[in-house]
XYZ file of C-alpha atoms in Angstrom:
351
model
C 74.539 70.250 88.271
C 76.192 70.252 84.886
C 74.857 73.882 83.142
C 73.884 73.351 79.069
C 73.820 76.252 76.789
C 70.739 77.095 74.936
C 72.388 77.145 72.460
C 74.266 72.689 72.275
C 70.149 72.164 73.796
C 68.977 73.407 69.892
C 71.080 71.845 67.649
C 70.171 68.942 69.880
C 66.776 69.016 69.438
C 67.038 70.127 65.799
C 69.310 67.227 64.590
C 66.708 64.705 66.118
C 63.486 66.464 64.523
C 66.297 66.835 60.732
C 66.583 62.564 61.391
C 63.008 62.780 61.841
C 61.377 64.437 59.191
C 64.448 62.054 56.609
C 63.570 58.606 58.240
C 59.709 59.074 58.590
C 59.813 61.580 54.957
C 62.496 60.694 52.718
C 60.300 63.054 50.385
C 58.876 65.021 51.308
C 61.705 65.271 54.547
C 64.877 66.092 52.742
C 65.080 69.288 52.139
C 63.399 70.579 55.542
C 66.030 68.287 57.826
C 69.030 69.688 55.449
C 67.801 73.108 56.767
C 67.479 71.957 60.007
C 70.795 70.557 59.728
C 72.497 74.316 59.201
C 70.482 75.504 61.351
C 71.804 72.957 64.551
C 75.178 73.662 63.093
C 74.507 77.328 62.611
C 73.242 77.333 66.266
C 76.301 74.772 67.290
C 79.232 77.100 66.637
C 77.089 79.986 68.336
C 77.532 77.892 70.885
C 80.657 76.937 70.910
C 81.052 81.078 70.367
C 80.854 82.155 73.136
C 81.331 79.149 75.773
C 85.079 78.722 73.929
C 85.384 81.886 71.648
C 88.981 79.655 69.757
C 89.027 81.512 66.672
C 87.706 79.059 64.164
C 84.376 79.094 65.317
C 84.432 83.491 65.754
C 85.230 83.448 62.079
C 82.415 80.324 60.466
C 79.522 82.354 62.996
C 79.172 85.123 60.597
C 79.185 82.702 57.317
C 77.169 80.412 59.503
C 74.654 83.262 59.693
C 74.734 84.749 56.379
C 73.248 81.294 54.511
C 70.171 81.391 56.939
C 68.127 83.743 55.009
C 68.512 82.925 51.774
C 67.952 79.630 52.465
C 65.062 79.973 53.580
C 63.262 82.347 51.096
C 64.911 80.232 47.786
C 62.656 77.251 49.783
C 59.978 78.985 49.672
C 60.740 80.301 46.311
C 61.271 77.371 44.739
C 57.296 76.897 45.941
C 56.435 79.542 44.356
C 58.203 79.909 40.904
C 59.675 76.183 38.928
C 62.851 77.037 37.530
C 66.817 78.134 38.880
C 68.572 80.245 41.755
C 70.264 83.119 40.803
C 73.989 82.958 41.690
C 73.603 87.072 42.311
C 72.232 85.290 45.827
C 75.380 83.758 47.057
C 76.807 87.323 46.339
C 76.109 87.675 49.963
C 77.686 85.001 52.808
C 80.817 84.803 49.663
C 81.465 88.302 51.126
C 81.174 87.805 54.434
C 83.277 83.804 53.986
C 86.488 87.039 52.549
C 85.279 89.155 55.489
C 85.395 86.481 58.281
C 89.142 85.991 57.088
C 89.815 89.247 58.298
C 87.817 89.501 61.244
C 89.806 92.091 63.434
C 89.668 94.655 60.419
C 86.225 93.613 58.791
C 83.185 93.433 62.145
C 81.690 96.371 61.839
C 81.108 95.382 57.496
C 80.522 92.499 58.994
C 77.860 93.245 61.280
C 76.283 95.769 57.897
C 75.992 92.744 55.887
C 74.421 90.202 57.734
C 72.284 93.253 59.129
C 71.582 93.789 54.750
C 70.936 90.006 54.344
C 68.350 89.197 57.335
C 66.174 92.731 56.379
C 66.786 91.889 52.647
C 65.176 88.875 52.757
C 62.585 88.940 55.192
C 61.643 92.217 53.515
C 60.878 89.746 50.753
C 59.053 86.710 52.471
C 57.008 89.212 53.527
C 56.703 90.611 49.845
C 56.173 87.065 47.820
C 53.698 86.008 51.065
C 50.874 88.167 49.213
C 51.372 85.852 46.102
C 50.080 82.527 45.694
C 52.791 79.284 45.313
C 52.392 77.566 42.628
C 53.299 73.742 43.880
C 51.964 74.274 46.991
C 48.815 72.201 47.635
C 46.173 74.841 47.035
C 44.450 73.340 49.555
C 47.473 74.010 51.751
C 47.832 77.839 50.541
C 46.583 80.106 52.840
C 49.089 78.221 56.260
C 52.168 77.435 53.418
C 51.411 81.830 52.879
C 51.257 82.414 56.607
C 54.265 80.614 57.127
C 56.144 82.609 54.777
C 54.586 85.805 55.901
C 55.570 84.753 59.972
C 59.267 83.801 58.938
C 59.592 86.506 56.946
C 58.779 88.867 59.608
C 60.912 87.408 61.625
C 64.144 87.621 59.249
C 63.137 91.113 60.033
C 63.576 90.974 63.900
C 66.503 89.253 63.522
C 68.600 91.252 62.342
C 66.705 94.073 65.179
C 68.566 91.298 67.013
C 71.454 91.912 65.107
C 71.758 95.717 65.434
C 71.030 95.848 69.251
C 73.614 93.437 69.555
C 75.797 95.867 68.419
C 74.512 98.013 70.362
C 76.201 95.682 73.242
C 79.545 95.569 71.712
C 79.947 99.090 71.591
C 78.445 100.108 75.113
C 79.306 97.246 77.050
C 81.682 95.051 74.895
C 79.994 91.926 74.102
C 79.145 91.113 77.968
C 76.026 90.375 76.304
C 76.416 88.362 73.420
C 75.589 85.416 74.571
C 72.065 86.296 76.040
C 71.666 88.066 73.161
C 72.268 85.352 70.646
C 70.583 83.057 72.584
C 67.287 85.029 72.139
C 68.206 85.424 68.309
C 68.134 82.124 68.080
C 65.157 81.470 69.745
C 62.492 83.384 68.251
C 64.146 83.420 64.717
C 64.743 79.180 64.099
C 62.349 77.180 65.751
C 59.757 80.006 63.659
C 61.552 79.683 60.686
C 61.672 76.082 60.399
C 58.243 75.384 61.186
C 57.871 77.208 57.798
C 59.996 74.999 55.873
C 58.406 72.202 57.266
C 54.828 73.201 56.737
C 55.994 74.190 52.633
C 57.770 71.584 52.138
C 54.854 68.869 53.098
C 52.738 71.385 50.696
C 55.148 71.105 47.959
C 53.964 68.864 44.810
C 55.094 68.370 42.225
C 54.697 66.093 38.882
C 55.626 65.865 36.054
C 53.667 68.465 33.763
C 50.456 67.135 32.446
C 50.193 66.016 28.376
C 48.487 70.368 26.893
C 47.035 69.930 23.665
C 47.767 72.226 20.736
C 45.603 74.904 21.610
C 47.285 74.733 25.691
C 50.334 75.530 25.240
C 52.972 75.014 28.800
C 53.411 78.929 30.466
C 55.756 78.475 32.656
C 58.904 81.466 34.328
C 61.713 82.386 33.301
C 63.337 79.546 34.175
C 64.569 81.804 37.408
C 62.931 81.000 40.399
C 64.109 85.424 41.512
C 61.409 86.898 38.674
C 59.658 89.913 39.592
C 56.327 89.416 41.463
C 54.109 91.676 38.822
C 50.634 93.188 40.006
C 49.611 94.119 35.805
C 45.405 94.176 36.456
C 44.227 91.792 33.621
C 40.782 93.427 31.517
C 37.787 92.562 33.279
C 37.428 90.875 30.006
C 40.550 88.325 30.452
C 39.898 87.945 33.269
C 36.565 87.057 32.869
C 37.191 84.214 30.095
C 40.347 82.857 32.209
C 37.705 82.319 34.880
C 35.024 80.842 32.601
C 38.165 77.875 31.617
C 38.684 78.238 35.547
C 34.996 76.468 36.530
C 34.191 74.614 33.143
C 37.885 72.642 34.026
C 36.261 72.722 37.264
C 32.466 71.519 35.964
C 33.269 68.989 33.354
C 35.646 67.441 35.124
C 35.858 68.039 38.942
C 39.609 68.678 38.910
C 38.930 70.550 42.662
C 38.549 67.279 43.745
C 42.957 65.698 42.823
C 44.038 66.805 46.585
C 47.711 67.670 45.340
C 45.968 69.990 42.662
C 48.045 73.145 42.608
C 48.032 76.748 40.866
C 50.887 75.452 38.148
C 49.316 72.297 37.206
C 45.579 74.688 37.270
C 47.453 76.673 35.368
C 48.460 74.229 32.940
C 45.537 72.359 31.921
C 43.861 75.116 31.400
C 46.890 76.975 29.136
C 47.582 79.856 31.125
C 50.319 80.975 33.402
C 49.997 81.297 36.850
C 50.486 84.502 37.680
C 47.443 85.893 35.209
C 44.860 82.883 36.696
C 46.414 83.693 40.169
C 44.767 87.836 39.354
C 41.427 86.444 36.752
C 40.168 85.197 40.365
C 40.874 88.053 42.478
C 39.548 90.372 40.064
C 36.072 88.495 39.342
C 36.048 86.781 42.530
C 36.859 88.863 44.978
C 39.163 85.783 46.803
C 41.685 83.735 46.063
C 42.254 80.575 43.855
C 42.589 78.938 47.800
C 38.821 79.968 48.947
C 36.736 79.291 44.987
C 39.294 75.904 45.210
C 37.762 75.115 48.401
C 33.709 76.373 47.318
C 34.185 74.269 45.040
C 34.529 71.478 46.884
C 32.149 72.437 49.789
C 29.153 72.220 46.566
C 30.353 69.043 45.564
C 29.926 67.941 49.099
C 26.624 69.305 49.580
C 25.249 67.194 46.843
C 26.619 63.975 48.406
C 25.091 65.113 52.195
C 22.227 65.136 50.655
C 21.687 62.067 48.727
C 23.837 59.745 50.051
C 24.618 57.860 53.206
C 28.363 58.367 52.953
C 30.327 59.162 56.239
C 31.441 62.302 56.992
C 34.632 61.853 56.186
C 33.955 59.621 52.657
C 32.428 63.094 51.321
C 35.310 64.718 52.024
C 37.894 63.044 51.494
C 35.818 62.133 47.512
C 35.554 66.545 47.470
C 38.883 66.905 47.819
C 39.983 67.973 50.978
C 42.750 66.162 52.918
C 41.896 67.278 56.281
C 38.176 67.014 58.687
C 39.046 70.630 59.964
C 40.214 72.090 56.295
C 36.803 70.854 55.339
C 34.929 71.660 58.836
C 35.824 75.844 58.435
C 35.352 76.109 55.034
C 32.790 74.378 55.333
C 31.005 76.870 57.528
C 32.336 79.551 56.653
C 30.568 79.394 52.777
C 27.105 77.452 54.799
C 27.402 78.510 57.848
C 26.213 75.319 59.398
C 28.635 71.736 60.641
C 28.100 69.149 57.125
C 25.835 66.724 60.462
C 23.691 70.082 61.150
C 23.869 70.537 56.622
C 23.109 66.868 56.744
C 20.418 66.843 59.967
C 18.801 70.491 58.193
C 18.183 70.076 54.822
C 16.887 65.813 55.335
C 13.959 67.454 57.623
C 13.690 69.657 54.907
C 12.887 67.323 51.960
C 11.473 64.996 55.005
C 8.497 68.111 54.793
């Protein structure tokens, strides 16, 4: 029976997933599809490198491997801040490419640089995961943050596996290299791919809303590698921002927009996104996603009492996109499921 190495199987599966995403969801699936293709090619090169030992694959393997953490970080970072990527992020892959031309002389340098890339970008992803992305739908923000954090952890794990690989070359002459690399890609690629798909489907980009003269359009500095500032707002400033948010929700029912993002919310009230997020955390002791869901649940409770609409119609009208998310948040806030809440309230009103 023909035995097909794991990298080839994974590469084929990744190509199929990329094609399905691109054909079924040409807009949302475009960026995830391109990243998945990069992962598929990288995995294929790994398989060819360790099964055929052809020089060209020894040359290509570290180059493709160097682009994976940079590209993964870029996709998540674009969800946090609009702007251009600094060309400095290409420095690592460029150095790896140059060193690969003299692979036999720079093999140790290549291993060290690759490890540093995976450690560095893994740490960046984890750091970013402690803030709400500006261009992600707030209803999806928590799962995107979780996916980002897990992707960062997996990059760190991959860096550790690279250390094990180097040790294998020192002690055993690379005898177990294929198995170690296969394990690394089996852990890293699927996890990061799932994370990229989640952020791709959860990102909503639209033309900025028209702002009045009293609501200036705040934006980032044009670079997506801006530092995550943690300067605390004054109590008065934080409360004023939260008051603006409350007024927007009460007067315009902005929470009913399922595509509302932190970026769009910040532009509506004329306040930088970072300050919006910090103000809500300071005043409400929870993130903006949970605060938004509280407005949605309050609205849903009113509809459950005052209308005979189905629960599906109610959660869609309230701004939720999935019934599971609606039920989870409803139970978190009220301690009851929507159907039980409607029944209990009806019994009380009858009495």
